[in-house]
Amino acid sequence: MSQWTPEQEAAILARGASVVVSAAAGSGKTSVLVERLIRLLEDPAYPAEKMVVVTFTNDAAGEVRARLNRALSKKILADPENTWLRQQQIMLQSASISTIHSFCLRLLREHFAQLDLSANFRIMEQSEADELRAQAAADVMEALSVRAAADADAAHQQKLLFDAFCGQDDTPLERLLISLHGLTENEPFGETLLAESAQKYASPDGIRQEALAMIGDTITEILSCYPPAIALVEQMNSEKSAALLRTEQQNIRAIAEALAVENCAAIGRMLQGSLFGTLNTLPRKKGELESEKTTVRALRSYAKALFEKLSKTWAIPLQFADQDISRHAELLRMLSDLVRELDERYTERKRERNGVTFNDAMRLALSLLAERLPDGTIRRTPLAAQLSEQYVCIMIDEFQDADNTQDLIFRMLSRGGSAERYGSNLFVVGDSKQCIYRFRNANPENFYRAMREGARYISPMLNENTCIHLNKNFRSAAEV
């Protein structure tokens, strides 16, 4: 009798395409991952030196390596003449079983010449890196003041920045630059985001149309709540309720009409208005039409909540849009320039100390594997194409804790992968309910998307990327 459940066995034996495993707490995911690795290592098509195993802590990497070593020792004891397994146990000591940061750092050391790094660069403590960034930000602010003292245009720009962000001194602006720089570090090709946004919003029509499009999507969603709600109250013969809902519907349609002619000020005033009445005329007899009444209230409450959020976000900005858009576009351009200057000074200080941060490791590794074209398209580099053919299998544990940069790295390294899709040699394991690294920009939506894109498991020989669910909890008693 097999020690594995059918779902666990499916995850262990599936071959031919990528596998996404959604593993609940206590479902034996680490045992499944190790068993799958052992089965692969028995096959000469999967040598240890051509496999990558990524975990999110050093302890987890050590545990996986130790379990594999023990399992191989047992198999070698049972089959002493198996030279392949002996070779795999030897190669296991140098196999790529590590955290994503360690994997990226090794990639940097192997290709340092392409990155303007010295071969013996060191990893900086975060406190040291924070100090260097603060010094770089102070240098940027001092340089801004020097330029303002010597040039009227620079003085005008400084005044705009200070009026927008500063009080008694320039500390708030300095902190903003540090914060914005941190945000750009945490997104793939984030160094281009501010500059592209500034260019996009240089035309007032660009930012206005994007804002109105977002508002329009929400207005459409609000309006979609009314036809079913009105139909239900008409079935209840509640004419007063129907009249109230029709009035609200017409009020929302008026906003849609203003959107069509791009009248920002009128839309802002409408969003500040009281468009909703009191829905207290539904049949009150207890037990009568309860399901219908509940549905009507839910639809209207959802519509009202969407509208209130819309009002809070956009009512005031829209009323002053014509005056503010050009000023904000200019501010964004200036901030973009200052953040770029901060990054250059910060990078120079790190190079002087021969150091890189963990964020640098991720960003620089991605720059080795992908390039972003002027139209925003992301494509693989020749190195990524080479590595994707070299690695026969890439296993990732705790995938729900991957951030967007890590997710893109895995896509670029996977065989046949691209920025839009995962390749065919990934095995990722995760549990969306255990995402604990949001403070480090973990994005569980990457895991959700991989699950949605995965086909339902049918047999071990896969024709397309597949999702398998491990839902049985082996830690808790049946009563729990």
Coordinates of C-alpha atoms in Angstrom, one line a residue:
M1 CA 0.0 0.0 0.0
S2 CA 1.4 3.4 -1.0
Q3 CA 2.3 5.8 1.8
W4 CA 1.2 8.7 -0.5
T5 CA -2.3 10.0 -1.1
P6 CA -3.4 10.1 -4.8
E7 CA -2.8 13.8 -4.9
Q8 CA 0.6 13.5 -3.3
E9 CA 1.5 10.8 -5.8
A10 CA 0.4 12.9 -8.7
A11 CA 2.6 15.7 -7.5
I12 CA 5.6 13.3 -7.2
L13 CA 5.1 11.6 -10.5
A14 CA 3.9 14.3 -12.9
R15 CA 6.3 14.9 -15.8
G16 CA 6.3 16.7 -19.1
A17 CA 5.2 20.2 -18.1
S18 CA 5.3 22.6 -15.1
V19 CA 3.4 21.7 -12.0
V20 CA 1.8 24.1 -9.5
V21 CA 1.0 22.5 -6.2
S22 CA -1.4 24.3 -3.8
A23 CA -0.5 22.7 -0.5
A24 CA -2.6 23.4 2.6
A25 CA -0.9 23.5 6.1
G26 CA 0.1 20.0 7.2
S27 CA -0.4 18.4 3.8
G28 CA 3.2 17.0 3.6
K29 CA 4.4 19.4 1.0
T30 CA 8.1 19.2 2.0
S31 CA 8.0 15.4 2.0
V32 CA 6.4 15.5 -1.4
L33 CA 9.0 17.9 -2.8
V34 CA 11.9 15.8 -1.4
E35 CA 10.4 12.5 -2.7
R36 CA 9.9 14.1 -6.2
L37 CA 13.5 15.2 -6.1
I38 CA 14.7 11.7 -5.2
R39 CA 12.7 10.1 -8.0
L40 CA 14.2 12.6 -10.4
L41 CA 17.7 12.1 -9.2
E42 CA 17.4 8.4 -9.9
D43 CA 16.8 9.2 -13.5
P44 CA 20.0 10.0 -15.5
A45 CA 18.0 12.7 -17.4
Y46 CA 18.0 14.7 -14.2
P47 CA 21.6 15.1 -12.8
A48 CA 21.9 17.1 -9.6
E49 CA 24.1 19.8 -11.1
K50 CA 21.4 20.7 -13.6
M51 CA 18.6 21.2 -11.1
V52 CA 17.7 24.3 -9.1
V53 CA 15.8 24.2 -5.8
V54 CA 14.8 27.5 -4.3
T55 CA 13.5 28.0 -0.7
F56 CA 12.8 31.2 1.2
T57 CA 15.0 30.6 4.2
N58 CA 18.5 29.1 4.6
D59 CA 17.2 26.7 7.2
A60 CA 14.7 25.3 4.8
A61 CA 17.4 24.9 2.1
G62 CA 19.5 23.0 4.7
E63 CA 16.6 20.7 5.6
V64 CA 15.9 19.8 2.0
R65 CA 19.6 19.1 1.3
A66 CA 19.9 16.9 4.5
R67 CA 16.7 15.0 3.7
L68 CA 18.0 14.3 0.2
N69 CA 21.3 13.1 1.5
R70 CA 19.7 10.7 3.9
A71 CA 17.3 9.4 1.3
L72 CA 20.2 8.8 -1.2
S73 CA 22.2 7.1 1.5
K74 CA 19.3 4.6 2.1
K75 CA 19.0 3.9 -1.6
I76 CA 22.8 3.4 -2.0
L77 CA 22.8 1.0 1.0
A78 CA 20.0 -1.0 -0.7
D79 CA 21.9 -0.9 -4.1
P80 CA 25.6 -0.6 -3.4
E81 CA 26.6 -1.1 -7.0
N82 CA 24.5 1.9 -8.2
T83 CA 27.3 4.3 -9.3
W84 CA 24.8 6.9 -10.6
L85 CA 23.3 7.4 -7.2
R86 CA 26.8 7.7 -5.6
Q87 CA 27.7 10.4 -8.2
Q88 CA 24.4 12.2 -7.4
Q89 CA 25.2 12.1 -3.7
I90 CA 28.6 13.7 -4.3
M91 CA 27.2 16.3 -6.6
L92 CA 24.4 17.1 -4.1
Q93 CA 27.0 18.9 -1.9
S94 CA 27.4 21.6 -4.5
A95 CA 24.0 21.5 -6.1
S96 CA 21.9 24.7 -6.3
I97 CA 19.7 24.3 -3.3
S98 CA 19.4 27.7 -1.7
T99 CA 17.4 30.8 -1.1
I100 CA 16.6 33.0 -4.1
H101 CA 19.0 35.6 -2.9
S102 CA 21.9 33.1 -2.7
F103 CA 21.0 31.8 -6.2
C104 CA 21.1 35.4 -7.6
L105 CA 24.3 36.2 -5.8
R106 CA 25.9 33.1 -7.4
L107 CA 24.7 34.2 -10.8
L108 CA 26.3 37.6 -10.2
R109 CA 29.6 36.1 -9.2
E110 CA 29.6 34.0 -12.3
H111 CA 28.8 36.9 -14.6
F112 CA 30.3 39.9 -12.7
A113 CA 32.1 41.2 -15.7
Q114 CA 28.8 42.0 -17.5
L115 CA 27.7 44.1 -14.5
D116 CA 30.5 46.5 -13.7
L117 CA 31.1 44.6 -10.4
S118 CA 34.4 43.4 -8.9
A119 CA 34.8 39.6 -8.6
N120 CA 35.1 39.9 -4.8
F121 CA 32.1 42.1 -4.1
R122 CA 30.5 41.7 -0.6
I123 CA 27.0 41.7 0.8
M124 CA 26.2 44.8 2.7
E125 CA 24.2 44.9 5.9
Q126 CA 20.9 46.7 5.5
S127 CA 21.8 49.2 8.1
E128 CA 25.0 50.2 6.1
A129 CA 23.0 50.4 2.9
D130 CA 20.3 52.6 4.6
E131 CA 23.1 54.9 5.8
L132 CA 24.6 55.2 2.3
R133 CA 21.2 55.9 0.8
A134 CA 20.5 58.6 3.4
Q135 CA 23.9 60.2 2.6
A136 CA 23.2 60.1 -1.1
A137 CA 19.8 61.7 -0.5
A138 CA 21.4 64.5 1.5
D139 CA 23.9 65.0 -1.3
V140 CA 21.0 65.3 -3.8
M141 CA 19.3 68.0 -1.7
E142 CA 22.5 70.0 -1.3
A143 CA 23.1 69.8 -5.1
L144 CA 19.5 71.0 -5.6
S145 CA 20.1 74.0 -3.4
V146 CA 23.4 74.8 -5.2
R147 CA 21.7 74.7 -8.6
A148 CA 18.8 76.9 -7.3
A149 CA 21.3 79.5 -6.0
A150 CA 22.9 79.8 -9.4
D151 CA 20.0 79.4 -11.8
A152 CA 16.5 81.0 -11.9
D153 CA 14.9 77.9 -13.5
A154 CA 16.4 75.7 -10.9
A155 CA 15.2 78.1 -8.2
H156 CA 11.7 77.9 -9.6
Q157 CA 11.7 74.1 -9.6
Q158 CA 13.0 74.1 -6.0
K159 CA 10.2 76.4 -4.9
L160 CA 7.6 74.2 -6.5
L161 CA 9.0 71.1 -4.7
F162 CA 9.2 72.9 -1.4
D163 CA 5.7 74.3 -1.7
A164 CA 4.3 70.9 -2.5
F165 CA 6.2 68.7 0.0
C166 CA 8.0 70.8 2.7
G167 CA 7.1 72.7 5.8
Q168 CA 9.8 74.3 7.9
D169 CA 12.7 72.5 6.2
D170 CA 13.5 70.1 3.3
T171 CA 13.4 67.0 5.4
P172 CA 10.0 65.8 4.1
L173 CA 11.2 66.0 0.5
E174 CA 14.4 64.2 1.3
R175 CA 12.4 61.4 3.0
L176 CA 10.0 61.3 0.0
L177 CA 13.0 60.7 -2.4
I178 CA 14.3 57.9 -0.2
S179 CA 10.8 56.3 -0.1
L180 CA 10.3 56.6 -3.9
H181 CA 13.7 55.1 -4.5
G182 CA 12.8 52.2 -2.3
L183 CA 9.7 51.6 -4.3
T184 CA 11.5 51.6 -7.6
E185 CA 14.0 49.0 -6.2
N186 CA 11.2 46.6 -5.4
E187 CA 9.6 46.4 -8.9
P188 CA 11.0 44.8 -12.0
F189 CA 12.8 47.5 -14.0
G190 CA 11.5 49.9 -11.4
E191 CA 14.2 52.4 -12.3
T192 CA 12.2 53.3 -15.4
L193 CA 8.8 53.7 -13.8
L194 CA 8.9 57.3 -12.6
A195 CA 10.5 58.5 -15.8
E196 CA 7.9 56.8 -17.9
S197 CA 5.1 58.1 -15.8
A198 CA 6.5 61.6 -16.0
Q199 CA 6.7 61.4 -19.8
K200 CA 3.2 59.9 -20.0
Y201 CA 1.7 62.7 -17.9
A202 CA 3.5 65.5 -19.6
S203 CA 0.4 65.8 -21.7
P204 CA -2.6 66.9 -19.5
D205 CA -4.8 64.7 -21.7
G206 CA -2.8 61.6 -20.7
I207 CA -3.4 61.7 -17.0
R208 CA -7.0 63.0 -17.4
Q209 CA -8.0 60.2 -19.7
E210 CA -6.4 57.5 -17.5
A211 CA -8.2 58.8 -14.4
L212 CA -11.6 59.1 -16.2
A213 CA -11.2 55.6 -17.6
M214 CA -10.7 54.2 -14.1
I215 CA -13.7 56.1 -12.8
G216 CA -15.7 54.9 -15.8
D217 CA -14.9 51.3 -15.1
T218 CA -16.3 51.8 -11.5
I219 CA -19.4 53.6 -12.7
T220 CA -20.1 50.8 -15.1
E221 CA -19.8 48.3 -12.3
I222 CA -22.2 50.4 -10.1
L223 CA -24.8 50.6 -12.8
S224 CA -24.6 46.9 -13.3
C225 CA -26.1 46.4 -9.8
Y226 CA -29.4 48.2 -10.6
P227 CA -31.2 46.2 -13.3
P228 CA -31.3 43.0 -11.2
A229 CA -32.2 44.9 -8.0
I230 CA -35.0 46.8 -9.8
A231 CA -36.3 43.6 -11.3
L232 CA -36.5 42.0 -7.9
V233 CA -38.4 44.9 -6.2
E234 CA -40.8 44.9 -9.1
Q235 CA -41.5 41.3 -8.5
M236 CA -42.2 42.2 -4.9
N237 CA -44.7 44.8 -6.1
S238 CA -42.7 47.5 -4.2
E239 CA -43.2 50.5 -6.5
K240 CA -41.7 53.0 -4.0
S241 CA -38.5 50.9 -3.8
A242 CA -38.4 50.6 -7.6
A243 CA -38.8 54.3 -8.0
L244 CA -36.0 55.0 -5.5
L245 CA -33.6 52.6 -7.3
R246 CA -34.5 54.1 -10.7
T247 CA -33.7 57.6 -9.4
E248 CA -30.4 56.5 -8.1
Q249 CA -29.7 54.7 -11.4
Q250 CA -30.4 57.9 -13.3
N251 CA -28.1 59.9 -11.0
I252 CA -25.3 57.5 -11.7
R253 CA -26.0 57.6 -15.5
A254 CA -25.7 61.4 -15.3
I255 CA -22.1 60.8 -14.1
A256 CA -21.5 58.5 -17.0
E257 CA -22.8 61.2 -19.4
A258 CA -20.4 63.7 -17.9
L259 CA -17.6 61.2 -18.3
A260 CA -18.4 60.9 -22.0
V261 CA -17.7 64.6 -22.5
E262 CA -14.7 64.6 -20.0
N263 CA -16.2 67.3 -17.8
C264 CA -13.9 66.8 -14.8
A265 CA -15.3 69.6 -12.7
A266 CA -18.9 68.5 -13.2
I267 CA -18.0 64.9 -12.3
G268 CA -16.3 66.0 -9.2
R269 CA -19.3 68.0 -8.0
M270 CA -21.6 65.0 -8.8
L271 CA -19.4 62.7 -6.8
Q272 CA -19.8 65.0 -3.8
G273 CA -23.6 64.9 -4.1
S274 CA -26.1 62.9 -2.1
L275 CA -27.2 60.4 -4.8
F276 CA -28.6 57.7 -2.5
G277 CA -31.9 57.8 -0.7
T278 CA -33.2 55.5 2.1
L279 CA -34.3 52.1 1.1
N280 CA -37.0 51.3 3.8
T281 CA -40.0 50.4 1.7
L282 CA -39.3 46.8 1.0
P283 CA -42.0 44.3 2.2
R284 CA -41.6 44.1 6.0
K285 CA -43.5 40.9 6.8
K286 CA -41.0 38.5 8.4
G287 CA -40.3 35.4 6.4
E288 CA -41.7 36.9 3.2
L289 CA -39.4 37.2 0.2
E290 CA -36.3 37.1 2.5
S291 CA -33.9 35.9 -0.1
E292 CA -35.0 38.5 -2.6
K293 CA -34.8 41.3 0.0
T294 CA -31.3 40.2 1.0
T295 CA -30.2 40.2 -2.6
V296 CA -31.6 43.7 -3.3
R297 CA -29.9 45.1 -0.2
A298 CA -26.6 43.4 -1.0
L299 CA -26.6 44.8 -4.6
R300 CA -27.4 48.3 -3.4
S301 CA -24.9 48.2 -0.5
Y302 CA -22.2 47.1 -3.0
A303 CA -23.1 49.9 -5.4
K304 CA -23.2 52.5 -2.6
A305 CA -19.8 51.3 -1.2
L306 CA -18.2 51.6 -4.6
F307 CA -19.6 55.1 -5.1
E308 CA -18.4 56.3 -1.6
K309 CA -14.9 55.0 -2.3
L310 CA -15.0 56.8 -5.7
S311 CA -16.2 60.0 -4.1
K312 CA -13.5 59.9 -1.4
T313 CA -10.8 59.3 -4.0
W314 CA -11.8 61.6 -6.8
A315 CA -14.4 64.3 -5.9
I316 CA -11.9 67.0 -4.8
P317 CA -9.1 66.2 -7.3
L318 CA -11.5 66.3 -10.3
Q319 CA -12.8 69.7 -9.4
F320 CA -9.3 71.2 -9.5
A321 CA -8.0 68.9 -12.2
D322 CA -7.5 71.6 -14.9
Q323 CA -5.3 73.7 -12.5
D324 CA -3.5 70.7 -10.9
I325 CA -2.7 68.3 -13.7
S326 CA 0.1 70.4 -15.3
R327 CA 1.6 71.2 -11.9
H328 CA 1.6 67.6 -10.8
A329 CA 3.1 66.5 -14.1
E330 CA 5.9 69.0 -13.6
L331 CA 6.4 67.8 -10.0
L332 CA 6.5 64.1 -11.2
R333 CA 9.2 65.0 -13.7
M334 CA 11.3 66.8 -11.1
L335 CA 10.9 63.9 -8.7
S336 CA 11.9 61.4 -11.3
D337 CA 15.1 63.4 -12.1
L338 CA 15.9 63.6 -8.4
V339 CA 15.3 59.9 -7.7
R340 CA 17.5 59.0 -10.7
E341 CA 20.3 61.3 -9.3
L342 CA 19.8 59.7 -5.9
D343 CA 20.2 56.2 -7.4
E344 CA 23.4 57.2 -9.2
R345 CA 25.0 58.7 -6.1
Y346 CA 23.8 55.7 -4.0
T347 CA 25.2 53.2 -6.5
E348 CA 28.5 55.1 -6.6
R349 CA 28.8 55.0 -2.8
K350 CA 28.1 51.2 -2.8
R351 CA 30.7 50.6 -5.5
E352 CA 33.3 52.6 -3.4
R353 CA 32.7 50.1 -0.6
N354 CA 32.6 47.1 -3.1
G355 CA 29.2 46.2 -1.8
V356 CA 25.8 45.1 -3.0
T357 CA 22.5 44.7 -1.2
F358 CA 20.1 41.8 -1.4
N359 CA 17.8 44.1 -3.5
D360 CA 20.8 44.7 -5.8
A361 CA 21.2 40.9 -6.1
M362 CA 17.7 40.6 -7.4
R363 CA 17.7 43.6 -9.7
L364 CA 21.1 42.7 -11.2
A365 CA 20.2 39.1 -11.7
L366 CA 17.1 40.1 -13.5
S367 CA 19.2 42.5 -15.7
L368 CA 21.3 39.5 -16.7
L369 CA 18.2 37.5 -17.7
A370 CA 15.8 40.0 -19.2
E371 CA 15.8 43.4 -20.9
R372 CA 12.9 45.9 -21.2
L373 CA 12.4 47.4 -24.6
P374 CA 11.3 51.1 -25.1
D375 CA 7.7 49.9 -25.8
G376 CA 7.6 48.1 -22.5
T377 CA 8.0 44.6 -23.9
I378 CA 10.2 42.3 -21.7
R379 CA 12.3 39.7 -23.5
R380 CA 14.9 37.1 -22.5
T381 CA 18.6 37.7 -22.9
P382 CA 20.8 35.1 -24.6
L383 CA 22.1 34.1 -21.1
A384 CA 18.6 33.4 -19.9
A385 CA 17.9 31.3 -23.0
Q386 CA 21.1 29.3 -22.3
L387 CA 20.4 28.7 -18.7
S388 CA 16.8 27.7 -19.4
E389 CA 18.1 24.9 -21.5
Q390 CA 20.8 24.0 -19.0
Y391 CA 18.4 23.6 -16.0
V392 CA 16.3 20.4 -16.4
C393 CA 14.2 21.2 -13.4
I394 CA 13.5 24.3 -11.3
M395 CA 11.7 23.7 -7.9
I396 CA 10.4 26.6 -5.8
D397 CA 9.1 26.2 -2.3
E398 CA 6.8 28.8 -0.6
F399 CA 6.0 30.4 -4.0
Q400 CA 3.3 32.5 -2.4
D401 CA 6.1 34.6 -0.8
A402 CA 7.7 35.4 -4.2
D403 CA 7.7 39.1 -5.2
N404 CA 7.3 40.4 -8.7
T405 CA 11.0 40.5 -9.5
Q406 CA 11.5 36.9 -8.3
D407 CA 8.5 35.7 -10.3
L408 CA 9.9 37.3 -13.4
I409 CA 13.3 35.7 -12.8
F410 CA 11.7 32.3 -12.6
R411 CA 9.8 32.9 -15.8
M412 CA 13.0 33.9 -17.6
L413 CA 14.8 30.8 -16.3
S414 CA 12.1 28.3 -17.1
R415 CA 12.3 26.4 -20.4
G416 CA 10.2 28.1 -23.0
G417 CA 9.1 30.8 -20.5
S418 CA 8.6 34.4 -21.1
A419 CA 7.3 37.5 -19.3
E420 CA 3.8 36.4 -20.1
R421 CA 3.9 32.7 -19.3
Y422 CA 5.7 30.1 -17.2
G423 CA 7.9 27.6 -19.0
S424 CA 7.6 23.8 -18.9
N425 CA 10.2 22.7 -16.3
L426 CA 8.9 24.5 -13.1
F427 CA 7.6 22.8 -10.0
V428 CA 6.2 25.4 -7.6
V429 CA 4.7 24.7 -4.2
G430 CA 2.7 27.3 -2.1
D431 CA -0.1 28.0 0.2
S432 CA -1.9 31.4 -0.4
K433 CA -3.1 31.3 3.3
Q434 CA 0.5 31.4 4.6
C435 CA 1.9 34.5 2.8
I436 CA 4.1 36.0 5.6
Y437 CA 6.4 38.3 3.6
R438 CA 4.1 41.0 2.3
F439 CA 6.3 43.5 4.2
R440 CA 9.0 42.4 1.8
N441 CA 6.7 43.0 -1.2
A442 CA 5.6 39.3 -1.6
N443 CA 2.8 39.2 -4.1
P444 CA 0.6 36.1 -3.7
E445 CA -1.3 37.1 -6.8
N446 CA 1.6 35.5 -8.8
F447 CA 0.7 32.2 -7.1
Y448 CA -3.0 32.6 -7.7
R449 CA -2.3 33.3 -11.4
A450 CA -0.1 30.3 -11.8
M451 CA -2.9 28.2 -10.2
R452 CA -5.6 29.7 -12.5
E453 CA -3.4 29.1 -15.6
G454 CA -2.7 25.4 -14.6
A455 CA -4.9 22.7 -16.1
R456 CA -6.7 20.1 -14.0
Y457 CA -4.5 17.0 -13.4
I458 CA -5.5 14.0 -15.4
S459 CA -2.4 11.7 -15.6
P460 CA 1.3 11.7 -14.8
M461 CA 2.3 12.5 -18.4
L462 CA 1.3 16.1 -18.8
N463 CA 0.6 17.9 -22.0
E464 CA 0.3 21.4 -20.4
N465 CA 1.2 23.2 -17.2
T466 CA -1.0 21.7 -14.4
C467 CA -2.3 22.5 -11.0
I468 CA -2.6 19.9 -8.2
H469 CA -4.2 20.5 -4.8
L470 CA -3.0 18.9 -1.6
N471 CA -5.8 19.6 0.9
K472 CA -5.5 16.8 3.4
N473 CA -4.0 17.9 6.8
F474 CA -1.9 15.2 8.5
R475 CA -0.9 17.4 11.5
S476 CA -4.3 17.7 13.2
A477 CA -6.7 15.1 14.6
A478 CA -9.8 14.4 12.6
E479 CA -12.0 16.4 15.0
V480 CA -9.9 19.5 14.3

